[in-house]
CSV table of N, CA and C in Angstrom, one decimal:
chain,number,residue,atom,x,y,z
A,399,UNK,N,164.2,-136.8,92.3
A,399,UNK,CA,163.2,-136.9,92.4
A,399,UNK,C,162.6,-138.1,93.1
A,400,UNK,N,161.7,-137.5,94.0
A,400,UNK,CA,160.6,-139.1,94.4
A,400,UNK,C,159.8,-139.3,93.5
A,401,UNK,N,158.6,-140.3,93.5
A,401,UNK,CA,157.8,-140.6,92.6
A,401,UNK,C,156.6,-139.8,92.8
A,402,UNK,N,156.3,-139.0,94.1
A,402,UNK,CA,155.4,-138.2,94.1
A,402,UNK,C,155.2,-137.0,93.8
A,403,UNK,N,157.1,-136.5,93.3
A,403,UNK,CA,157.0,-135.2,93.0
A,403,UNK,C,156.9,-135.0,91.5
A,404,UNK,N,157.2,-136.5,90.8
A,404,UNK,CA,157.1,-137.0,89.5
A,404,UNK,C,155.6,-137.3,88.9
A,405,UNK,N,155.0,-137.7,90.1
A,405,UNK,CA,153.4,-137.3,89.8
A,405,UNK,C,152.7,-136.1,90.0
A,406,UNK,N,153.0,-135.3,90.9
A,406,UNK,CA,152.8,-134.3,91.1
A,406,UNK,C,152.6,-133.4,89.3
A,407,UNK,N,153.9,-133.3,89.0
A,407,UNK,CA,154.7,-132.8,88.0
A,407,UNK,C,153.8,-133.0,86.7
A,408,UNK,N,153.3,-134.7,86.5
A,408,UNK,CA,152.7,-134.9,85.7
A,408,UNK,C,151.4,-134.3,85.4
A,409,UNK,N,150.6,-134.3,87.2
A,409,UNK,CA,149.5,-134.0,87.1
A,409,UNK,C,149.7,-132.0,86.6
A,410,UNK,N,150.4,-131.6,86.8
A,410,UNK,CA,150.7,-130.6,86.3
A,410,UNK,C,150.5,-130.2,85.0
A,411,UNK,N,151.8,-130.7,84.4
A,411,UNK,CA,151.5,-130.9,83.4
A,411,UNK,C,150.4,-131.4,82.3
A,412,UNK,N,149.5,-132.0,82.5
A,412,UNK,CA,148.2,-132.6,82.1
A,412,UNK,C,147.3,-131.5,82.7
A,413,UNK,N,147.5,-130.8,83.2
A,413,UNK,CA,146.4,-129.4,83.7
A,413,UNK,C,146.5,-128.3,82.5
A,414,UNK,N,148.2,-128.0,82.5
A,414,UNK,CA,148.6,-127.0,81.3
A,414,UNK,C,148.1,-127.7,80.4
A,415,UNK,N,148.2,-128.9,79.3
A,415,UNK,CA,147.6,-129.2,78.5
A,415,UNK,C,146.4,-128.8,78.6
A,416,UNK,N,145.9,-129.4,79.3
A,416,UNK,CA,144.3,-129.5,79.1
A,416,UNK,C,144.1,-127.8,79.1
A,417,UNK,N,144.5,-127.1,80.1
A,417,UNK,CA,143.8,-125.6,79.5
A,417,UNK,C,144.6,-125.2,78.3
A,418,UNK,N,145.8,-125.3,78.1
A,418,UNK,CA,146.0,-124.7,76.9
A,418,UNK,C,145.0,-125.2,75.3
A,419,UNK,N,144.4,-126.5,75.5
A,419,UNK,CA,143.9,-126.9,74.5
A,419,UNK,C,142.6,-126.6,74.8
A,420,UNK,N,142.0,-126.3,75.7
A,420,UNK,CA,141.0,-125.7,76.1
A,420,UNK,C,141.1,-123.9,75.8
A,421,UNK,N,141.9,-123.3,76.0
A,421,UNK,CA,142.1,-121.4,75.6
A,421,UNK,C,142.2,-122.2,74.0
A,422,UNK,N,142.8,-123.0,73.1
A,422,UNK,CA,142.9,-123.0,71.7
A,422,UNK,C,141.5,-123.2,71.1
A,423,UNK,N,140.3,-124.3,71.9
A,423,UNK,CA,139.1,-124.5,71.5
A,423,UNK,C,138.4,-123.2,71.6
A,424,UNK,N,138.8,-122.3,72.6
A,424,UNK,CA,137.9,-121.0,72.9
A,424,UNK,C,138.5,-120.3,71.8
A,425,UNK,N,139.6,-120.0,71.3
A,425,UNK,CA,139.8,-119.0,70.2
A,425,UNK,C,139.4,-119.4,69.1
A,426,UNK,N,139.7,-120.4,68.7
A,426,UNK,CA,138.5,-121.4,67.4
A,426,UNK,C,137.3,-121.3,67.4
A,427,UNK,N,136.6,-120.9,68.6
A,427,UNK,CA,135.1,-121.1,68.5
A,427,UNK,C,134.7,-119.6,68.1
A,428,UNK,N,135.2,-118.7,68.9
A,428,UNK,CA,135.1,-117.3,69.0
A,428,UNK,C,135.3,-116.6,67.5
A,429,UNK,N,136.8,-117.5,66.9
A,429,UNK,CA,136.6,-116.8,65.4
A,429,UNK,C,136.1,-117.4,64.6
A,430,UNK,N,135.5,-118.4,64.9
A,430,UNK,CA,134.2,-118.9,63.8
A,430,UNK,C,133.3,-117.8,64.1
A,431,UNK,N,132.4,-118.3,65.4
A,431,UNK,CA,131.3,-117.1,65.6
A,431,UNK,C,131.6,-115.8,64.8
A,432,UNK,N,132.9,-115.4,65.3
A,432,UNK,CA,132.9,-113.7,64.7
A,432,UNK,C,133.0,-113.7,62.9
A,433,UNK,N,133.4,-114.8,62.4
A,433,UNK,CA,133.3,-115.5,60.8
A,433,UNK,C,131.9,-115.5,60.6
A,434,UNK,N,131.3,-116.1,61.2
A,434,UNK,CA,130.1,-116.6,60.8
A,434,UNK,C,128.8,-115.2,61.4
A,435,UNK,N,129.1,-114.3,62.0
A,435,UNK,CA,128.5,-113.0,61.9
A,435,UNK,C,128.7,-111.8,61.1
A,436,UNK,N,130.0,-112.0,60.5
A,436,UNK,CA,130.2,-110.8,59.6
A,436,UNK,C,129.7,-111.5,58.1
A,437,UNK,N,129.9,-113.1,57.8
A,437,UNK,CA,129.1,-113.8,56.6
A,437,UNK,C,127.6,-112.9,56.8
A,438,UNK,N,126.9,-113.3,58.1
A,438,UNK,CA,125.3,-113.0,58.0
A,438,UNK,C,125.3,-111.7,58.4
A,439,UNK,N,126.3,-110.8,58.6
A,439,UNK,CA,126.4,-109.2,58.2
A,439,UNK,C,126.3,-108.7,57.0
A,440,UNK,N,127.3,-109.5,56.1
A,440,UNK,CA,127.1,-109.5,54.9
A,440,UNK,C,125.8,-109.6,54.0
A,441,UNK,N,125.3,-111.1,54.2
A,441,UNK,CA,124.3,-111.0,53.6
A,441,UNK,C,122.9,-110.5,53.8
A,442,UNK,N,123.2,-110.1,55.0
A,442,UNK,CA,122.1,-108.9,55.6
A,442,UNK,C,122.4,-107.6,54.7
A,443,UNK,N,122.9,-107.0,54.9
A,443,UNK,CA,123.8,-105.7,53.7
A,443,UNK,C,123.3,-106.0,52.7
A,444,UNK,N,123.7,-107.1,52.0
A,444,UNK,CA,123.6,-107.5,50.3
A,444,UNK,C,121.8,-107.5,50.4
A,445,UNK,N,120.8,-108.1,51.5
A,445,UNK,CA,119.3,-108.2,51.1
A,445,UNK,C,118.9,-106.6,51.3
A,446,UNK,N,119.6,-106.0,52.2
A,446,UNK,CA,118.9,-104.5,52.9
A,446,UNK,C,119.4,-103.9,51.6
A,447,UNK,N,120.6,-103.9,50.8
A,447,UNK,CA,120.7,-103.2,49.6
A,447,UNK,C,120.0,-103.6,48.7
A,448,UNK,N,119.6,-104.9,48.4
A,448,UNK,CA,118.5,-105.3,47.4
A,448,UNK,C,117.4,-104.8,47.4
A,449,UNK,N,116.9,-105.0,48.9
A,449,UNK,CA,115.2,-104.1,49.3
A,449,UNK,C,115.0,-102.4,49.2
A,450,UNK,N,116.3,-102.3,49.8
A,450,UNK,CA,116.2,-100.4,48.9
A,450,UNK,C,116.1,-100.2,47.6
A,451,UNK,N,117.2,-101.4,47.1
A,451,UNK,CA,116.9,-100.8,45.6
A,451,UNK,C,115.4,-100.7,44.9
A,452,UNK,N,115.0,-101.9,45.5
A,452,UNK,CA,113.4,-102.0,45.1
A,452,UNK,C,112.3,-100.6,45.3
A,453,UNK,N,113.1,-100.5,46.6
A,453,UNK,CA,112.2,-99.0,47.0
A,453,UNK,C,112.2,-97.8,46.3
A,454,UNK,N,113.0,-97.9,45.4
A,454,UNK,CA,113.1,-96.6,44.5
A,454,UNK,C,112.6,-97.5,43.0
A,455,UNK,N,112.6,-96.2,42.4
A,455,UNK,CA,112.3,-96.9,40.7
A,455,UNK,C,114.0,-96.8,40.1
A,456,UNK,N,114.3,-98.1,39.5
A,456,UNK,CA,115.4,-98.4,38.6
A,456,UNK,C,115.8,-97.6,37.9
A,457,UNK,N,114.9,-96.5,37.3
A,457,UNK,CA,115.2,-95.6,36.3
A,457,UNK,C,115.2,-94.4,36.7
A,458,UNK,N,114.5,-93.7,37.4
A,458,UNK,CA,114.3,-92.4,38.4
A,458,UNK,C,114.7,-92.7,39.9
A,459,UNK,N,116.4,-93.0,40.1
A,459,UNK,CA,116.4,-92.9,41.5
A,459,UNK,C,115.6,-92.2,42.7
A,460,UNK,N,115.2,-90.8,42.0
A,460,UNK,CA,114.6,-90.4,43.2
A,460,UNK,C,113.1,-90.3,43.8
A,461,UNK,N,112.4,-91.6,42.7
A,461,UNK,CA,111.1,-91.3,42.8
A,461,UNK,C,110.8,-93.7,43.7
A,462,UNK,N,109.9,-92.9,44.4
A,462,UNK,CA,109.8,-93.9,45.5
A,462,UNK,C,108.7,-94.9,44.5
A,463,UNK,N,109.2,-96.2,44.6
A,463,UNK,CA,108.5,-97.4,43.6
A,463,UNK,C,107.3,-97.8,44.1
A,464,UNK,N,106.3,-98.2,43.2
A,464,UNK,CA,105.2,-98.7,43.4
A,464,UNK,C,104.6,-99.7,43.1
A,465,UNK,N,105.6,-100.8,42.6
A,465,UNK,CA,105.5,-102.1,42.2
A,465,UNK,C,106.9,-102.3,42.1
A,466,UNK,N,107.1,-103.9,41.8
A,466,UNK,CA,108.2,-104.2,40.9
A,466,UNK,C,108.1,-105.1,39.9
A,467,UNK,N,108.4,-105.1,39.1
A,467,UNK,CA,108.7,-105.6,37.7
A,467,UNK,C,108.4,-107.2,37.7
A,468,UNK,N,107.4,-107.8,37.3
A,468,UNK,CA,107.0,-109.4,37.5
A,468,UNK,C,108.3,-110.5,36.8
A,469,UNK,N,109.0,-110.0,35.8
A,469,UNK,CA,110.2,-110.7,35.5
A,469,UNK,C,111.5,-110.0,36.5
A,470,UNK,N,111.7,-108.8,36.5
A,470,UNK,CA,113.3,-108.8,36.5
A,470,UNK,C,113.9,-108.0,38.2
A,471,UNK,N,112.2,-108.2,38.5
A,471,UNK,CA,112.4,-107.3,40.2
A,471,UNK,C,112.4,-106.1,40.5
A,472,UNK,N,112.8,-105.2,39.2
A,472,UNK,CA,113.4,-104.1,39.8
A,472,UNK,C,112.4,-103.1,40.1
A,473,UNK,N,112.5,-101.8,41.2
A,473,UNK,CA,111.2,-101.0,41.4
A,473,UNK,C,110.8,-100.2,40.5
A,474,UNK,N,109.7,-100.2,40.2
A,474,UNK,CA,109.1,-99.0,39.4
A,474,UNK,C,108.3,-97.6,40.2
A,475,UNK,N,108.5,-97.1,39.4
A,475,UNK,CA,107.5,-95.6,39.9
A,475,UNK,C,106.5,-95.8,38.6
A,476,UNK,N,105.3,-94.6,38.9
A,476,UNK,CA,104.4,-94.6,38.7
A,476,UNK,C,104.7,-94.7,37.0
A,477,UNK,N,105.4,-93.8,36.7
A,477,UNK,CA,105.7,-93.4,35.1
A,477,UNK,C,106.5,-95.0,34.4
A,478,UNK,N,106.8,-95.3,35.0
A,478,UNK,CA,107.8,-96.6,34.2
A,478,UNK,C,106.9,-98.1,34.7
A,479,UNK,N,106.0,-98.1,35.4
A,479,UNK,CA,105.5,-99.1,35.6
A,479,UNK,C,104.2,-99.0,34.4
A,480,UNK,N,104.2,-100.6,34.0
A,480,UNK,CA,103.4,-100.8,32.7
A,480,UNK,C,102.2,-102.3,33.6
A,481,UNK,N,101.1,-101.9,33.6
A,481,UNK,CA,100.2,-103.3,34.2
A,481,UNK,C,99.7,-104.0,32.9
A,482,UNK,N,99.7,-105.3,33.3
A,482,UNK,CA,98.5,-106.0,32.9
A,482,UNK,C,97.9,-106.9,33.4
A,483,UNK,N,97.0,-107.0,33.3
A,483,UNK,CA,96.0,-107.8,34.4
A,483,UNK,C,96.4,-107.1,35.5
A,484,UNK,N,96.8,-108.5,36.2
A,484,UNK,CA,97.1,-108.4,38.1
A,484,UNK,C,98.6,-108.0,37.9
A,485,UNK,N,99.5,-108.4,36.7
A,485,UNK,CA,101.4,-108.0,36.6
A,485,UNK,C,101.6,-106.3,36.2
A,486,UNK,N,102.9,-105.9,36.9
A,486,UNK,CA,103.1,-104.9,36.9
A,486,UNK,C,104.7,-105.2,36.1
A,487,UNK,N,104.7,-104.6,34.9
A,487,UNK,CA,106.6,-105.0,34.6
A,487,UNK,C,106.8,-103.4,34.0
A,488,UNK,N,108.4,-103.8,33.9
A,488,UNK,CA,109.1,-102.4,33.3
A,488,UNK,C,108.7,-102.4,32.0
A,489,UNK,N,109.2,-101.4,31.1
A,489,UNK,CA,109.0,-101.2,30.1
A,489,UNK,C,109.6,-102.3,28.9
A,490,UNK,N,110.8,-102.7,29.5
A,490,UNK,CA,110.7,-103.6,28.4
A,490,UNK,C,110.5,-104.9,28.4
A,491,UNK,N,110.1,-105.3,29.7
A,491,UNK,CA,109.7,-107.2,29.7
A,491,UNK,C,108.2,-106.9,30.0
A,492,UNK,N,107.2,-105.6,29.7
A,492,UNK,CA,105.7,-105.6,29.2
A,492,UNK,C,106.0,-105.5,27.4
A,493,UNK,N,106.4,-105.4,26.9
A,493,UNK,CA,106.9,-105.4,25.7
A,493,UNK,C,107.2,-107.2,25.2
A,494,UNK,N,108.5,-107.7,26.0
A,494,UNK,CA,108.4,-109.2,26.1
A,494,UNK,C,107.1,-109.9,26.4
A,495,UNK,N,106.9,-109.1,27.1
A,495,UNK,CA,104.8,-109.7,27.6
A,495,UNK,C,104.2,-110.0,26.6
A,496,UNK,N,104.2,-108.6,25.8
A,496,UNK,CA,103.1,-108.7,24.8
A,496,UNK,C,103.1,-109.4,23.9
A,497,UNK,N,104.3,-109.5,23.5
A,497,UNK,CA,105.1,-110.0,22.3
A,497,UNK,C,105.1,-111.6,22.3
A,498,UNK,N,104.6,-112.1,23.2
A,498,UNK,CA,105.3,-113.5,23.4
A,498,UNK,C,103.8,-114.8,24.0
A,499,UNK,N,104.4,-115.6,23.7
A,499,UNK,CA,102.9,-116.7,23.8
A,499,UNK,C,103.6,-117.6,25.4
A,500,UNK,N,103.2,-117.8,26.5
A,500,UNK,CA,103.3,-118.1,27.4
A,500,UNK,C,103.0,-119.3,27.8
A,501,UNK,N,103.7,-120.0,28.9
A,501,UNK,CA,103.0,-121.5,29.0
A,501,UNK,C,103.7,-121.8,30.8
A,502,UNK,N,102.7,-122.1,31.2
A,502,UNK,CA,103.0,-122.6,32.7
A,502,UNK,C,103.7,-123.8,33.1
A,503,UNK,N,105.0,-124.0,33.5
A,503,UNK,CA,105.4,-125.2,33.8
A,503,UNK,C,105.4,-126.0,34.9
A,504,UNK,N,105.0,-125.1,35.7
A,504,UNK,CA,104.6,-125.9,37.2
A,504,UNK,C,104.1,-125.1,37.9
A,505,UNK,N,102.9,-126.1,38.9
A,505,UNK,CA,102.3,-125.3,39.7
A,505,UNK,C,102.4,-126.0,41.1
A,506,UNK,N,101.9,-125.4,42.2
A,506,UNK,CA,102.0,-125.8,43.5
A,506,UNK,C,100.6,-125.3,44.2
A,507,UNK,N,99.9,-126.2,44.9
A,507,UNK,CA,99.0,-125.7,45.6
A,507,UNK,C,99.4,-125.6,47.2
A,508,UNK,N,99.2,-124.5,47.7
A,508,UNK,CA,99.6,-124.2,49.2
A,508,UNK,C,98.2,-123.9,50.3
A,509,UNK,N,98.4,-123.9,51.2
A,509,UNK,CA,97.2,-123.7,52.0
A,509,UNK,C,98.1,-123.2,52.9
A,510,UNK,N,97.4,-122.2,54.0
A,510,UNK,CA,98.1,-121.6,55.3
A,510,UNK,C,98.6,-122.8,56.6
A,511,UNK,N,98.4,-123.9,56.5
A,511,UNK,CA,98.8,-125.3,56.8
A,511,UNK,C,100.6,-125.6,56.1
A,512,UNK,N,100.8,-125.2,55.0
A,512,UNK,CA,102.1,-125.4,54.1
A,512,UNK,C,102.5,-124.1,53.3
A,513,UNK,N,102.6,-123.0,53.8
A,513,UNK,CA,102.7,-121.8,52.7
A,513,UNK,C,104.4,-121.9,51.8
A,514,UNK,N,105.0,-122.6,52.9
A,514,UNK,CA,106.6,-122.9,52.1
A,514,UNK,C,106.8,-124.2,51.0
A,515,UNK,N,105.6,-124.6,50.7
A,515,UNK,CA,106.0,-125.7,49.0
A,515,UNK,C,106.3,-124.9,48.0
A,516,UNK,N,105.8,-123.4,48.3
A,516,UNK,CA,105.5,-122.7,47.3
A,516,UNK,C,107.0,-122.0,47.0
A,517,UNK,N,108.3,-122.2,47.0
A,517,UNK,CA,108.9,-121.4,47.7
A,517,UNK,C,109.9,-122.2,46.6
A,518,UNK,N,110.0,-123.1,46.0
A,518,UNK,CA,110.7,-123.8,45.2
A,518,UNK,C,110.3,-123.1,43.6
A,519,UNK,N,108.8,-122.8,43.8
A,519,UNK,CA,108.9,-121.8,42.5
A,519,UNK,C,109.0,-120.7,42.0
A,520,UNK,N,109.4,-119.5,43.5
A,520,UNK,CA,110.0,-118.4,43.3
A,520,UNK,C,111.7,-118.4,42.8
A,521,UNK,N,112.2,-120.0,44.4
A,521,UNK,CA,113.6,-119.6,43.7
A,521,UNK,C,114.4,-120.3,42.3
A,522,UNK,N,113.2,-121.0,41.7
A,522,UNK,CA,113.2,-121.6,40.1
A,522,UNK,C,113.4,-120.2,39.1
A,523,UNK,N,112.3,-119.3,39.5
A,523,UNK,CA,112.0,-118.2,38.7
A,523,UNK,C,113.2,-117.2,39.3
A,524,UNK,N,113.7,-117.0,39.9
A,524,UNK,CA,114.8,-116.7,40.4
A,524,UNK,C,116.7,-116.8,39.4
A,525,UNK,N,116.7,-117.9,39.7
A,525,UNK,CA,117.8,-119.0,39.1
A,525,UNK,C,117.4,-118.9,37.6
A,526,UNK,N,116.3,-118.8,36.6
A,526,UNK,CA,116.1,-119.2,35.3
A,526,UNK,C,116.5,-117.3,35.0
A,527,UNK,N,115.8,-116.3,35.7
A,527,UNK,CA,116.0,-115.2,35.0
A,527,UNK,C,117.3,-114.8,35.4
A,528,UNK,N,118.2,-114.8,36.5
A,528,UNK,CA,119.6,-114.5,36.9
A,528,UNK,C,120.5,-115.3,36.8
A,529,UNK,N,120.2,-116.5,36.2
A,529,UNK,CA,121.6,-117.5,35.8
A,529,UNK,C,121.6,-117.9,34.2
A,530,UNK,N,120.5,-117.9,34.0
A,530,UNK,CA,119.8,-118.3,32.2
A,530,UNK,C,119.6,-117.1,31.2
A,531,UNK,N,119.0,-115.7,31.9
A,531,UNK,CA,118.5,-114.9,31.3
A,531,UNK,C,117.4,-115.1,30.5
A,532,UNK,N,116.3,-116.2,31.2
A,532,UNK,CA,115.2,-116.5,30.7
A,532,UNK,C,113.9,-115.6,31.1
A,533,UNK,N,113.3,-115.0,30.5
A,533,UNK,CA,112.2,-114.2,31.2
A,533,UNK,C,111.4,-115.1,31.8
A,534,UNK,N,110.7,-115.2,32.7
A,534,UNK,CA,109.7,-116.1,33.5
A,534,UNK,C,108.8,-115.4,34.2
A,535,UNK,N,108.0,-115.4,34.9
A,535,UNK,CA,107.3,-115.0,36.0
A,535,UNK,C,106.3,-115.5,36.9
A,536,UNK,N,106.0,-115.2,38.3
A,536,UNK,CA,105.2,-116.0,39.0
A,536,UNK,C,103.4,-115.4,38.9
A,537,UNK,N,102.9,-116.4,38.9
A,537,UNK,CA,101.2,-116.2,38.9
A,537,UNK,C,100.4,-116.6,40.1
A,538,UNK,N,100.0,-116.2,41.5
A,538,UNK,CA,99.0,-116.8,41.8
A,538,UNK,C,97.2,-116.8,41.9
A,539,UNK,N,97.0,-117.6,41.9
A,539,UNK,CA,95.7,-117.8,41.8
A,539,UNK,C,95.2,-118.4,43.3
A,540,UNK,N,94.1,-117.4,43.7
A,540,UNK,CA,93.6,-117.9,45.1
A,540,UNK,C,92.3,-118.5,45.0
A,541,UNK,N,92.0,-119.9,45.5
A,541,UNK,CA,90.1,-120.4,45.7
A,541,UNK,C,90.1,-120.7,47.3
A,542,UNK,N,88.7,-121.0,47.4
A,542,UNK,CA,88.3,-120.9,48.4
A,542,UNK,C,88.1,-122.7,48.4
A,543,UNK,N,88.5,-123.4,49.6
A,543,UNK,CA,88.3,-124.9,49.4
A,543,UNK,C,86.4,-125.1,50.5
A,544,UNK,N,85.5,-124.6,50.3
A,544,UNK,CA,84.9,-124.7,51.3
A,544,UNK,C,84.4,-126.0,51.7
A,545,UNK,N,85.0,-127.1,51.5
A,545,UNK,CA,85.2,-128.1,52.4
A,545,UNK,C,85.9,-128.7,54.0
A,546,UNK,N,87.2,-128.1,53.2
A,546,UNK,CA,87.9,-127.3,54.6
A,546,UNK,C,88.1,-126.1,55.1
A,547,UNK,N,87.0,-124.8,54.4
A,547,UNK,CA,87.5,-124.1,54.9
A,547,UNK,C,88.8,-123.3,55.0
A,548,UNK,N,89.3,-123.2,53.7
A,548,UNK,CA,90.5,-122.7,54.0
A,548,UNK,C,91.0,-122.6,52.5
A,549,UNK,N,91.6,-121.0,52.4
A,549,UNK,CA,91.9,-120.2,51.0
A,549,UNK,C,93.2,-121.1,50.9
A,550,UNK,N,93.3,-121.8,49.7
A,550,UNK,CA,94.3,-122.3,48.7
A,550,UNK,C,95.1,-121.1,47.6
A,551,UNK,N,96.2,-121.1,47.7
A,551,UNK,CA,96.9,-120.5,46.6
A,551,UNK,C,97.7,-121.3,45.4
A,552,UNK,N,97.1,-121.7,44.5
A,552,UNK,CA,97.7,-121.9,43.5
A,552,UNK,C,98.6,-120.8,43.0
A,553,UNK,N,99.8,-121.8,42.7
A,553,UNK,CA,100.9,-120.7,42.0
A,553,UNK,C,101.4,-121.6,41.0
A,554,UNK,N,102.4,-120.8,40.1
A,554,UNK,CA,102.3,-121.3,39.0
A,554,UNK,C,103.6,-120.2,38.5
A,555,UNK,N,104.6,-121.3,37.6
A,555,UNK,CA,105.7,-120.6,37.2
A,555,UNK,C,105.4,-120.4,35.2
A,556,UNK,N,105.5,-119.3,34.9
A,556,UNK,CA,105.3,-119.1,33.3
A,556,UNK,C,106.6,-118.4,32.5
A,557,UNK,N,106.5,-119.2,31.8
A,557,UNK,CA,108.2,-119.3,30.9
A,557,UNK,C,107.7,-119.0,29.4
A,558,UNK,N,108.2,-117.9,28.2
A,558,UNK,CA,107.7,-118.2,27.0
A,558,UNK,C,107.9,-119.5,26.3
A,559,UNK,N,106.7,-119.5,25.3
A,559,UNK,CA,106.6,-120.5,24.8
A,559,UNK,C,108.0,-121.2,24.3
A,560,UNK,N,108.9,-120.2,23.7
A,560,UNK,CA,110.1,-120.8,23.4
A,560,UNK,C,111.4,-121.1,23.9
A,561,UNK,N,111.2,-120.8,24.8
A,561,UNK,CA,112.5,-120.8,26.5
A,561,UNK,C,112.0,-122.7,26.7
A,562,UNK,N,110.5,-122.9,26.5
A,562,UNK,CA,110.5,-124.3,27.6
A,562,UNK,C,111.6,-125.7,27.3
A,563,UNK,N,112.1,-125.6,26.2
A,563,UNK,CA,113.1,-126.6,25.8
A,563,UNK,C,114.3,-126.3,26.8
A,564,UNK,N,114.7,-124.9,27.0
A,564,UNK,CA,115.6,-124.5,27.4
A,564,UNK,C,115.6,-124.8,28.8
A,565,UNK,N,114.1,-124.2,29.3
A,565,UNK,CA,114.3,-124.8,30.7
A,565,UNK,C,114.5,-126.4,31.2
A,566,UNK,N,114.0,-127.1,30.2
A,566,UNK,CA,113.8,-128.6,30.5
A,566,UNK,C,115.5,-128.8,30.7
A,567,UNK,N,116.1,-128.1,30.0
A,567,UNK,CA,117.5,-128.9,29.7
A,567,UNK,C,118.5,-128.3,30.7
A,568,UNK,N,117.9,-127.0,31.8
A,568,UNK,CA,118.7,-126.3,32.4
A,568,UNK,C,118.2,-127.2,34.0
């Protein structure tokens, strides 16, 4: 074999190697993309199931919910919903609310320009209740800033007074 044939063979081998690497990369990329789509689909399905659960009463499965509990966020029909001022509770958490003293442990002010600032309070509430079984609720008060001509949302997280130390420890 002469040098030119060896060079052609080397080019051919390099091309085949490059093509093989590109094919492997495409397969890995498509597999990862499919895995991501499956995970997103599962997350969507979980969120959809959670929303569907809230659409119906937790106790009367055939009754449409007219509200959700401020503490556990289960769907409530007209018979199960217990109201106190602007808050809605399931029967269990209505008793918890009326029999306890509550303290706001954090507050954030949001405006239409930065509504996402309050998301951490909702995340904290869900974590406290779902992971630590600490009853808590979020309350929002609205004020008009006449100087800035904006509506301000004051978002507060409330916990029972006897749970404050547990919350600070977690």
